[in-house]
GROMACS .gro file of C-alpha atoms in nm:
model
  451
    1UNK     CA    1   3.080   5.037   0.341
    2UNK     CA    2   3.133   4.945  -0.019
    3UNK     CA    3   3.340   5.136  -0.268
    4UNK     CA    4   3.367   5.090  -0.639
    5UNK     CA    5   3.559   5.235  -0.927
    6UNK     CA    6   3.448   5.289  -1.285
    7UNK     CA    7   3.315   4.973  -1.445
    8UNK     CA    8   3.487   5.007  -1.778
    9UNK     CA    9   3.775   4.765  -1.819
   10UNK     CA   10   4.020   4.806  -2.105
   11UNK     CA   11   4.266   4.520  -2.100
   12UNK     CA   12   4.463   4.426  -2.406
   13UNK     CA   13   4.700   4.131  -2.397
   14UNK     CA   14   4.931   3.971  -2.648
   15UNK     CA   15   4.899   3.599  -2.710
   16UNK     CA   16   4.680   3.531  -2.407
   17UNK     CA   17   4.361   3.329  -2.382
   18UNK     CA   18   4.064   3.407  -2.158
   19UNK     CA   19   4.183   3.155  -1.904
   20UNK     CA   20   4.479   3.376  -1.811
   21UNK     CA   21   4.482   3.662  -1.565
   22UNK     CA   22   4.437   4.025  -1.656
   23UNK     CA   23   4.661   4.192  -1.402
   24UNK     CA   24   4.626   4.557  -1.492
   25UNK     CA   25   4.339   4.783  -1.589
   26UNK     CA   26   4.365   5.080  -1.823
   27UNK     CA   27   4.337   5.194  -2.182
   28UNK     CA   28   4.593   5.032  -2.408
   29UNK     CA   29   4.622   4.988  -2.783
   30UNK     CA   30   4.806   4.746  -3.005
   31UNK     CA   31   4.954   4.796  -3.349
   32UNK     CA   32   4.661   4.876  -3.572
   33UNK     CA   33   4.495   5.103  -3.317
   34UNK     CA   34   4.245   4.847  -3.186
   35UNK     CA   35   4.074   4.895  -2.852
   36UNK     CA   36   3.846   4.637  -2.690
   37UNK     CA   37   3.638   4.701  -2.379
   38UNK     CA   38   3.371   4.513  -2.185
   39UNK     CA   39   3.147   4.664  -1.921
   40UNK     CA   40   2.857   4.552  -1.702
   41UNK     CA   41   2.525   4.734  -1.711
   42UNK     CA   42   2.525   4.823  -1.342
   43UNK     CA   43   2.768   5.073  -1.192
   44UNK     CA   44   2.831   4.887  -0.865
   45UNK     CA   45   2.840   4.547  -1.044
   46UNK     CA   46   2.626   4.385  -0.772
   47UNK     CA   47   2.334   4.155  -0.857
   48UNK     CA   48   2.094   3.914  -0.690
   49UNK     CA   49   2.087   3.540  -0.744
   50UNK     CA   50   1.911   3.455  -1.068
   51UNK     CA   51   1.922   3.817  -1.189
   52UNK     CA   52   2.058   3.873  -1.539
   53UNK     CA   53   2.369   4.083  -1.582
   54UNK     CA   54   2.427   4.238  -1.922
   55UNK     CA   55   2.780   4.280  -2.053
   56UNK     CA   56   2.839   4.530  -2.333
   57UNK     CA   57   3.141   4.487  -2.557
   58UNK     CA   58   3.287   4.776  -2.756
   59UNK     CA   59   3.546   4.745  -3.032
   60UNK     CA   60   3.711   5.048  -3.193
   61UNK     CA   61   3.996   5.095  -3.434
   62UNK     CA   62   4.173   5.430  -3.440
   63UNK     CA   63   3.870   5.577  -3.261
   64UNK     CA   64   3.617   5.440  -3.510
   65UNK     CA   65   3.353   5.180  -3.429
   66UNK     CA   66   3.405   4.844  -3.600
   67UNK     CA   67   3.105   4.672  -3.757
   68UNK     CA   68   3.066   4.300  -3.820
   69UNK     CA   69   3.373   4.201  -3.622
   70UNK     CA   70   3.363   3.862  -3.451
   71UNK     CA   71   3.414   3.859  -3.075
   72UNK     CA   72   3.464   3.545  -2.867
   73UNK     CA   73   3.308   3.559  -2.520
   74UNK     CA   74   3.344   3.319  -2.227
   75UNK     CA   75   3.140   3.338  -1.907
   76UNK     CA   76   3.268   3.160  -1.597
   77UNK     CA   77   3.206   3.144  -1.224
   78UNK     CA   78   3.507   3.356  -1.135
   79UNK     CA   79   3.725   3.144  -1.364
   80UNK     CA   80   3.577   2.808  -1.264
   81UNK     CA   81   3.368   2.590  -1.497
   82UNK     CA   82   3.377   2.815  -1.802
   83UNK     CA   83   3.068   2.800  -2.019
   84UNK     CA   84   3.088   2.732  -2.395
   85UNK     CA   85   3.240   3.005  -2.610
   86UNK     CA   86   2.985   3.249  -2.751
   87UNK     CA   87   3.057   3.423  -3.080
   88UNK     CA   88   2.925   3.776  -3.113
   89UNK     CA   89   2.915   4.020  -3.406
   90UNK     CA   90   2.960   4.390  -3.347
   91UNK     CA   91   2.694   4.634  -3.466
   92UNK     CA   92   2.823   4.991  -3.482
   93UNK     CA   93   3.111   4.876  -3.267
   94UNK     CA   94   2.897   4.712  -2.998
   95UNK     CA   95   2.779   4.367  -2.896
   96UNK     CA   96   2.619   4.238  -2.580
   97UNK     CA   97   2.540   3.920  -2.389
   98UNK     CA   98   2.364   3.833  -2.065
   99UNK     CA   99   2.445   3.586  -1.790
  100UNK     CA  100   2.321   3.494  -1.446
  101UNK     CA  101   2.426   3.286  -1.150
  102UNK     CA  102   2.182   3.102  -0.923
  103UNK     CA  103   2.418   3.092  -0.625
  104UNK     CA  104   2.633   3.344  -0.439
  105UNK     CA  105   2.958   3.418  -0.621
  106UNK     CA  106   3.111   3.614  -0.904
  107UNK     CA  107   3.058   3.599  -1.278
  108UNK     CA  108   3.347   3.680  -1.505
  109UNK     CA  109   3.304   3.775  -1.870
  110UNK     CA  110   3.617   3.740  -2.083
  111UNK     CA  111   3.609   3.860  -2.445
  112UNK     CA  112   3.869   3.821  -2.718
  113UNK     CA  113   3.906   3.980  -3.062
  114UNK     CA  114   4.153   3.832  -3.308
  115UNK     CA  115   4.254   4.072  -3.587
  116UNK     CA  116   4.355   3.907  -3.913
  117UNK     CA  117   4.723   3.832  -3.878
  118UNK     CA  118   4.742   4.046  -3.565
  119UNK     CA  119   4.780   4.003  -3.192
  120UNK     CA  120   4.465   3.895  -3.003
  121UNK     CA  121   4.304   4.153  -2.777
  122UNK     CA  122   4.159   4.049  -2.441
  123UNK     CA  123   3.920   4.229  -2.206
  124UNK     CA  124   3.725   4.115  -1.905
  125UNK     CA  125   3.463   4.231  -1.657
  126UNK     CA  126   3.335   4.085  -1.331
  127UNK     CA  127   3.014   4.111  -1.135
  128UNK     CA  128   2.919   4.007  -0.783
  129UNK     CA  129   2.614   3.796  -0.699
  130UNK     CA  130   2.525   3.833  -0.330
  131UNK     CA  131   2.891   3.793  -0.231
  132UNK     CA  132   2.818   3.829   0.141
  133UNK     CA  133   2.660   3.483   0.122
  134UNK     CA  134   2.970   3.307  -0.017
  135UNK     CA  135   3.086   3.030   0.211
  136UNK     CA  136   3.441   2.888   0.212
  137UNK     CA  137   3.546   2.541   0.116
  138UNK     CA  138   3.802   2.549   0.396
  139UNK     CA  139   3.713   2.362   0.712
  140UNK     CA  140   3.855   2.443   1.055
  141UNK     CA  141   4.055   2.152   1.203
  142UNK     CA  142   3.956   2.064   1.557
  143UNK     CA  143   4.314   2.116   1.672
  144UNK     CA  144   4.381   2.433   1.470
  145UNK     CA  145   4.414   2.646   1.784
  146UNK     CA  146   4.621   2.385   1.966
  147UNK     CA  147   4.857   2.344   1.671
  148UNK     CA  148   4.932   2.714   1.644
  149UNK     CA  149   4.950   2.761   2.021
  150UNK     CA  150   5.219   2.491   2.029
  151UNK     CA  151   5.412   2.661   1.749
  152UNK     CA  152   5.398   2.994   1.932
  153UNK     CA  153   5.517   2.825   2.250
  154UNK     CA  154   5.816   2.687   2.061
  155UNK     CA  155   5.890   3.036   1.933
  156UNK     CA  156   5.861   3.181   2.283
  157UNK     CA  157   6.143   2.952   2.399
  158UNK     CA  158   6.378   3.134   2.161
  159UNK     CA  159   6.492   3.473   2.299
  160UNK     CA  160   6.438   3.752   2.041
  161UNK     CA  161   6.800   3.869   2.069
  162UNK     CA  162   6.713   4.197   1.897
  163UNK     CA  163   6.988   4.369   1.698
  164UNK     CA  164   6.941   4.724   1.570
  165UNK     CA  165   7.195   4.876   1.331
  166UNK     CA  166   7.158   5.245   1.252
  167UNK     CA  167   7.094   5.320   0.885
  168UNK     CA  168   7.085   5.655   0.704
  169UNK     CA  169   6.732   5.767   0.621
  170UNK     CA  170   6.657   5.790   0.247
  171UNK     CA  171   6.564   6.119   0.086
  172UNK     CA  172   6.457   6.433   0.275
  173UNK     CA  173   6.384   6.252   0.601
  174UNK     CA  174   6.617   6.418   0.847
  175UNK     CA  175   6.358   6.391   1.125
  176UNK     CA  176   6.336   6.011   1.090
  177UNK     CA  177   6.584   5.762   1.232
  178UNK     CA  178   6.620   5.422   1.067
  179UNK     CA  179   6.760   5.086   1.167
  180UNK     CA  180   6.825   4.746   1.016
  181UNK     CA  181   6.649   4.514   1.263
  182UNK     CA  182   6.729   4.149   1.315
  183UNK     CA  183   6.573   3.905   1.564
  184UNK     CA  184   6.603   3.533   1.621
  185UNK     CA  185   6.306   3.315   1.528
  186UNK     CA  186   6.223   2.970   1.387
  187UNK     CA  187   6.344   2.867   1.042
  188UNK     CA  188   6.511   3.199   0.969
  189UNK     CA  189   6.573   3.528   1.143
  190UNK     CA  190   6.338   3.822   1.139
  191UNK     CA  191   6.485   4.080   0.904
  192UNK     CA  192   6.339   4.424   0.849
  193UNK     CA  193   6.384   4.798   0.845
  194UNK     CA  194   6.260   4.993   1.147
  195UNK     CA  195   6.187   5.365   1.130
  196UNK     CA  196   6.063   5.614   1.389
  197UNK     CA  197   6.045   5.991   1.440
  198UNK     CA  198   6.363   6.134   1.588
  199UNK     CA  199   6.329   6.210   1.959
  200UNK     CA  200   6.010   6.009   2.011
  201UNK     CA  201   5.928   5.979   2.378
  202UNK     CA  202   5.890   5.640   2.545
  203UNK     CA  203   5.535   5.509   2.514
  204UNK     CA  204   5.432   5.766   2.253
  205UNK     CA  205   5.414   5.588   1.914
  206UNK     CA  206   5.151   5.362   1.757
  207UNK     CA  207   5.316   5.073   1.573
  208UNK     CA  208   5.267   4.919   1.229
  209UNK     CA  209   5.409   4.602   1.074
  210UNK     CA  210   5.435   4.617   0.693
  211UNK     CA  211   5.439   4.283   0.510
  212UNK     CA  212   5.526   4.197   0.150
  213UNK     CA  213   5.358   4.041  -0.150
  214UNK     CA  214   5.498   3.724  -0.304
  215UNK     CA  215   5.855   3.727  -0.423
  216UNK     CA  216   6.210   3.755  -0.293
  217UNK     CA  217   6.343   4.097  -0.202
  218UNK     CA  218   6.495   4.321   0.060
  219UNK     CA  219   6.285   4.497   0.318
  220UNK     CA  220   6.172   4.842   0.202
  221UNK     CA  221   6.327   5.125   0.399
  222UNK     CA  222   6.121   5.383   0.211
  223UNK     CA  223   5.794   5.221   0.326
  224UNK     CA  224   5.900   5.221   0.690
  225UNK     CA  225   6.005   5.586   0.656
  226UNK     CA  226   5.672   5.681   0.496
  227UNK     CA  227   5.478   5.553   0.795
  228UNK     CA  228   5.728   5.699   1.043
  229UNK     CA  229   5.658   6.037   0.885
  230UNK     CA  230   5.294   5.978   0.980
  231UNK     CA  231   5.404   5.951   1.343
  232UNK     CA  232   5.429   5.574   1.371
  233UNK     CA  233   5.684   5.319   1.479
  234UNK     CA  234   5.711   5.123   1.153
  235UNK     CA  235   5.875   4.790   1.071
  236UNK     CA  236   5.889   4.669   0.710
  237UNK     CA  237   5.938   4.294   0.725
  238UNK     CA  238   6.139   4.080   0.485
  239UNK     CA  239   5.927   3.763   0.450
  240UNK     CA  240   6.222   3.527   0.411
  241UNK     CA  241   6.460   3.655   0.677
  242UNK     CA  242   6.717   3.760   0.416
  243UNK     CA  243   6.983   4.027   0.467
  244UNK     CA  244   6.858   4.366   0.354
  245UNK     CA  245   7.009   4.605   0.106
  246UNK     CA  246   7.176   4.351  -0.123
  247UNK     CA  247   7.191   4.409  -0.500
  248UNK     CA  248   6.860   4.336  -0.674
  249UNK     CA  249   7.034   4.071  -0.882
  250UNK     CA  250   7.114   3.874  -0.567
  251UNK     CA  251   6.748   3.847  -0.470
  252UNK     CA  252   6.659   3.758  -0.829
  253UNK     CA  253   6.904   3.468  -0.821
  254UNK     CA  254   6.761   3.346  -0.490
  255UNK     CA  255   6.414   3.362  -0.640
  256UNK     CA  256   6.527   3.137  -0.925
  257UNK     CA  257   6.725   2.896  -0.708
  258UNK     CA  258   6.712   2.854  -0.329
  259UNK     CA  259   6.366   3.012  -0.296
  260UNK     CA  260   6.216   2.901  -0.625
  261UNK     CA  261   5.847   2.812  -0.578
  262UNK     CA  262   5.883   2.850  -0.202
  263UNK     CA  263   5.503   2.872  -0.176
  264UNK     CA  264   5.475   2.498  -0.254
  265UNK     CA  265   5.771   2.380  -0.048
  266UNK     CA  266   5.678   2.118   0.212
  267UNK     CA  267   5.306   2.146   0.146
  268UNK     CA  268   5.252   1.774   0.209
  269UNK     CA  269   5.302   1.828   0.585
  270UNK     CA  270   5.170   2.089   0.824
  271UNK     CA  271   5.499   2.077   1.018
  272UNK     CA  272   5.708   2.103   0.703
  273UNK     CA  273   5.530   2.372   0.501
  274UNK     CA  274   5.744   2.676   0.423
  275UNK     CA  275   5.488   2.922   0.558
  276UNK     CA  276   5.519   2.782   0.910
  277UNK     CA  277   5.834   2.988   0.951
  278UNK     CA  278   5.687   3.285   0.764
  279UNK     CA  279   5.384   3.299   0.995
  280UNK     CA  280   5.589   3.259   1.312
  281UNK     CA  281   5.816   3.540   1.199
  282UNK     CA  282   5.507   3.761   1.200
  283UNK     CA  283   5.469   3.695   1.571
  284UNK     CA  284   5.837   3.759   1.636
  285UNK     CA  285   5.823   4.081   1.431
  286UNK     CA  286   5.532   4.194   1.650
  287UNK     CA  287   5.750   4.104   1.951
  288UNK     CA  288   6.021   4.328   1.810
  289UNK     CA  289   5.782   4.620   1.773
  290UNK     CA  290   5.622   4.583   2.115
  291UNK     CA  291   5.966   4.562   2.279
  292UNK     CA  292   6.056   4.908   2.151
  293UNK     CA  293   6.033   5.160   2.436
  294UNK     CA  294   5.864   5.411   2.204
  295UNK     CA  295   5.560   5.185   2.145
  296UNK     CA  296   5.250   5.331   2.303
  297UNK     CA  297   5.110   4.996   2.416
  298UNK     CA  298   4.775   5.072   2.248
  299UNK     CA  299   4.797   5.048   1.869
  300UNK     CA  300   4.948   4.760   1.672
  301UNK     CA  301   4.858   4.744   1.301
  302UNK     CA  302   4.951   4.492   1.030
  303UNK     CA  303   4.924   4.597   0.665
  304UNK     CA  304   5.006   4.441   0.329
  305UNK     CA  305   4.887   4.344  -0.018
  306UNK     CA  306   4.848   4.004  -0.186
  307UNK     CA  307   5.075   3.765   0.009
  308UNK     CA  308   5.108   4.058   0.247
  309UNK     CA  309   4.729   4.079   0.269
  310UNK     CA  310   4.726   3.713   0.370
  311UNK     CA  311   4.995   3.780   0.630
  312UNK     CA  312   4.787   4.066   0.770
  313UNK     CA  313   4.492   3.830   0.823
  314UNK     CA  314   4.717   3.561   0.965
  315UNK     CA  315   4.890   3.797   1.208
  316UNK     CA  316   4.557   3.934   1.332
  317UNK     CA  317   4.423   3.582   1.381
  318UNK     CA  318   4.740   3.447   1.536
  319UNK     CA  319   4.828   3.730   1.773
  320UNK     CA  320   4.567   3.907   1.990
  321UNK     CA  321   4.801   4.204   2.034
  322UNK     CA  322   4.703   4.321   1.683
  323UNK     CA  323   4.446   4.601   1.712
  324UNK     CA  324   4.380   4.658   1.339
  325UNK     CA  325   4.466   4.495   1.008
  326UNK     CA  326   4.453   4.624   0.650
  327UNK     CA  327   4.456   4.332   0.406
  328UNK     CA  328   4.467   4.441   0.043
  329UNK     CA  329   4.371   4.186  -0.226
  330UNK     CA  330   4.471   3.904   0.012
  331UNK     CA  331   4.620   3.579  -0.116
  332UNK     CA  332   4.605   3.235   0.049
  333UNK     CA  333   4.227   3.252   0.093
  334UNK     CA  334   4.018   2.936   0.065
  335UNK     CA  335   4.283   2.689  -0.049
  336UNK     CA  336   4.007   2.426  -0.041
  337UNK     CA  337   3.760   2.623  -0.251
  338UNK     CA  338   3.817   2.382  -0.538
  339UNK     CA  339   3.663   2.106  -0.325
  340UNK     CA  340   3.326   2.283  -0.338
  341UNK     CA  341   3.344   2.410  -0.694
  342UNK     CA  342   3.491   2.751  -0.610
  343UNK     CA  343   3.813   2.919  -0.714
  344UNK     CA  344   4.103   2.927  -0.468
  345UNK     CA  345   4.342   3.214  -0.409
  346UNK     CA  346   4.714   3.223  -0.480
  347UNK     CA  347   4.916   3.004  -0.474
  348UNK     CA  348   4.649   2.751  -0.580
  349UNK     CA  349   4.808   2.530  -0.318
  350UNK     CA  350   4.628   2.199  -0.370
  351UNK     CA  351   4.735   1.995  -0.676
  352UNK     CA  352   4.523   1.731  -0.846
  353UNK     CA  353   4.627   1.406  -1.009
  354UNK     CA  354   4.558   1.303  -1.367
  355UNK     CA  355   4.210   1.187  -1.266
  356UNK     CA  356   4.137   1.529  -1.116
  357UNK     CA  357   4.154   1.410  -0.756
  358UNK     CA  358   4.311   1.656  -0.508
  359UNK     CA  359   4.615   1.550  -0.310
  360UNK     CA  360   4.473   1.453   0.031
  361UNK     CA  361   4.799   1.529   0.212
  362UNK     CA  362   4.802   1.886   0.083
  363UNK     CA  363   4.432   1.929   0.160
  364UNK     CA  364   4.509   1.840   0.523
  365UNK     CA  365   4.800   2.085   0.535
  366UNK     CA  366   4.607   2.361   0.362
  367UNK     CA  367   4.347   2.395   0.636
  368UNK     CA  368   4.619   2.497   0.884
  369UNK     CA  369   4.751   2.768   0.649
  370UNK     CA  370   4.430   2.908   0.506
  371UNK     CA  371   4.368   3.278   0.566
  372UNK     CA  372   4.000   3.184   0.605
  373UNK     CA  373   4.073   2.988   0.921
  374UNK     CA  374   4.290   3.264   1.065
  375UNK     CA  375   4.011   3.509   0.984
  376UNK     CA  376   3.779   3.299   1.200
  377UNK     CA  377   4.006   3.379   1.498
  378UNK     CA  378   4.027   3.756   1.447
  379UNK     CA  379   3.882   3.980   1.718
  380UNK     CA  380   4.028   4.310   1.595
  381UNK     CA  381   3.856   4.538   1.342
  382UNK     CA  382   3.997   4.561   0.992
  383UNK     CA  383   3.963   4.645   0.626
  384UNK     CA  384   3.994   4.423   0.316
  385UNK     CA  385   3.990   4.498  -0.057
  386UNK     CA  386   3.923   4.295  -0.369
  387UNK     CA  387   3.922   4.336  -0.747
  388UNK     CA  388   3.641   4.171  -0.940
  389UNK     CA  389   3.869   4.060  -1.227
  390UNK     CA  390   4.159   3.951  -1.010
  391UNK     CA  391   4.255   3.596  -1.109
  392UNK     CA  392   4.556   3.569  -0.876
  393UNK     CA  393   4.352   3.640  -0.561
  394UNK     CA  394   3.998   3.602  -0.697
  395UNK     CA  395   3.715   3.792  -0.529
  396UNK     CA  396   3.531   3.468  -0.448
  397UNK     CA  397   3.823   3.356  -0.231
  398UNK     CA  398   3.857   3.699  -0.069
  399UNK     CA  399   3.489   3.711   0.022
  400UNK     CA  400   3.513   3.356   0.159
  401UNK     CA  401   3.755   3.495   0.418
  402UNK     CA  402   3.569   3.823   0.468
  403UNK     CA  403   3.240   3.650   0.541
  404UNK     CA  404   3.372   3.445   0.834
  405UNK     CA  405   3.500   3.756   1.015
  406UNK     CA  406   3.299   3.831   1.329
  407UNK     CA  407   3.468   4.155   1.438
  408UNK     CA  408   3.388   4.495   1.279
  409UNK     CA  409   3.499   4.487   0.916
  410UNK     CA  410   3.488   4.681   0.593
  411UNK     CA  411   3.525   4.568   0.231
  412UNK     CA  412   3.653   4.785  -0.053
  413UNK     CA  413   3.514   4.661  -0.386
  414UNK     CA  414   3.693   4.747  -0.712
  415UNK     CA  415   3.483   4.599  -0.996
  416UNK     CA  416   3.723   4.687  -1.278
  417UNK     CA  417   4.045   4.589  -1.102
  418UNK     CA  418   4.274   4.294  -1.159
  419UNK     CA  419   4.560   4.199  -0.929
  420UNK     CA  420   4.692   4.542  -0.837
  421UNK     CA  421   4.675   4.800  -0.561
  422UNK     CA  422   4.634   5.140  -0.727
  423UNK     CA  423   4.669   5.475  -0.553
  424UNK     CA  424   4.297   5.491  -0.474
  425UNK     CA  425   4.314   5.165  -0.281
  426UNK     CA  426   4.637   5.258  -0.103
  427UNK     CA  427   4.485   5.590   0.003
  428UNK     CA  428   4.173   5.420   0.138
  429UNK     CA  429   4.382   5.170   0.335
  430UNK     CA  430   4.605   5.444   0.475
  431UNK     CA  431   4.306   5.653   0.579
  432UNK     CA  432   4.149   5.354   0.755
  433UNK     CA  433   4.469   5.288   0.948
  434UNK     CA  434   4.509   5.650   1.053
  435UNK     CA  435   4.141   5.664   1.154
  436UNK     CA  436   4.202   5.363   1.378
  437UNK     CA  437   4.500   5.535   1.536
  438UNK     CA  438   4.295   5.850   1.596
  439UNK     CA  439   4.005   5.656   1.745
  440UNK     CA  440   4.228   5.468   1.989
  441UNK     CA  441   4.402   5.788   2.090
  442UNK     CA  442   4.068   5.956   2.150
  443UNK     CA  443   3.941   5.666   2.360
  444UNK     CA  444   4.270   5.614   2.547
  445UNK     CA  445   4.456   5.945   2.568
  446UNK     CA  446   4.819   5.937   2.670
  447UNK     CA  447   4.909   6.088   3.008
  448UNK     CA  448   5.023   6.449   2.999
  449UNK     CA  449   5.374   6.340   3.091
  450UNK     CA  450   5.524   6.015   2.976
  451UNK     CA  451   5.813   5.895   3.193
   0.00000   0.00000   0.00000
């Protein structure tokens, strides 16, 4: 099932060119009262190959339409191979242009208005062209399964050594008990906050692992509590195995020093890449949840956005215990998309030399850490979302992963969204997770008495 939000995109940015990402969507104005918008002519923003999409640009100042203003417009294939700049003139505040794509993918229209002596305004819109036919650039190594099976075997040799330290619940959550959870793993410890309803019986709670977007921070006790209030055994995982609850400034320093650009660290080797430890900690975090006596043995969900969306796909592909995943605007999709003329998702892992040739060592590593290849292994149902003007985790890369999934799946399309997860998306993800819990409970009811 497809969902969309309103097509109109109002994005104003200071000092940015069309090659940069528009991260947020909403009405904004700059000094001078200018407002620039661009919008596709079809509400769902879906088109067929070779079919023309019309983009309408609107420019107002203090609520009045501007005539004769020059607008610069750039069309690209989701940010790749931008076409020559087109210069448009507004007529009663409007201008339009058409574009088409003769292959599956996404078209992005980026428009810029430059007031005399003022700050440039930027707006963009995206449309999908038969996205279900997008194929990834990533290839599956013959030993992909063997490599990850060996890594999991190495992890299994390390006892979890679970440590739970009671923590006070935040806010009005007297019926929730919280713990700082630590467990031994590879590379770093598992570090997270665990929350569960007070007095939960053994074998009574569905479990959820909550994973983070890119960055360096503590685990989020409030997120674990929110899901515990919904009747779940919830673990919010710190991606880096750091101690929780430190001052924000401490994590900021780590992000600038010891963990600066961690997403590129060791990328020349599959055994040395930083995300080897991150991905194995997902498995150990699932160990920690399934070892809790309150787990019902039936439901095990992984949920996150951006880097967390990638981790949700990875966990579901790496660990068959996962029964459902919710991957919002997932990163790390189709690292090798650039090899076939497609855009890659964050962190744009593969560098190129001065001649434009990709680093072969990183290409080899990338295939073992591509969310596309983990998606190929997934047998559980799940839900994914994408924004059509997301340049951090572009929709082309997200659909490259979505299209290789063989288990039941659902995509949430947000044509006017950049790299964000607004309330509407969060609600849809939450509802899908709770529907999964309800369906499993209906199909596999708990015994009347749990020992």
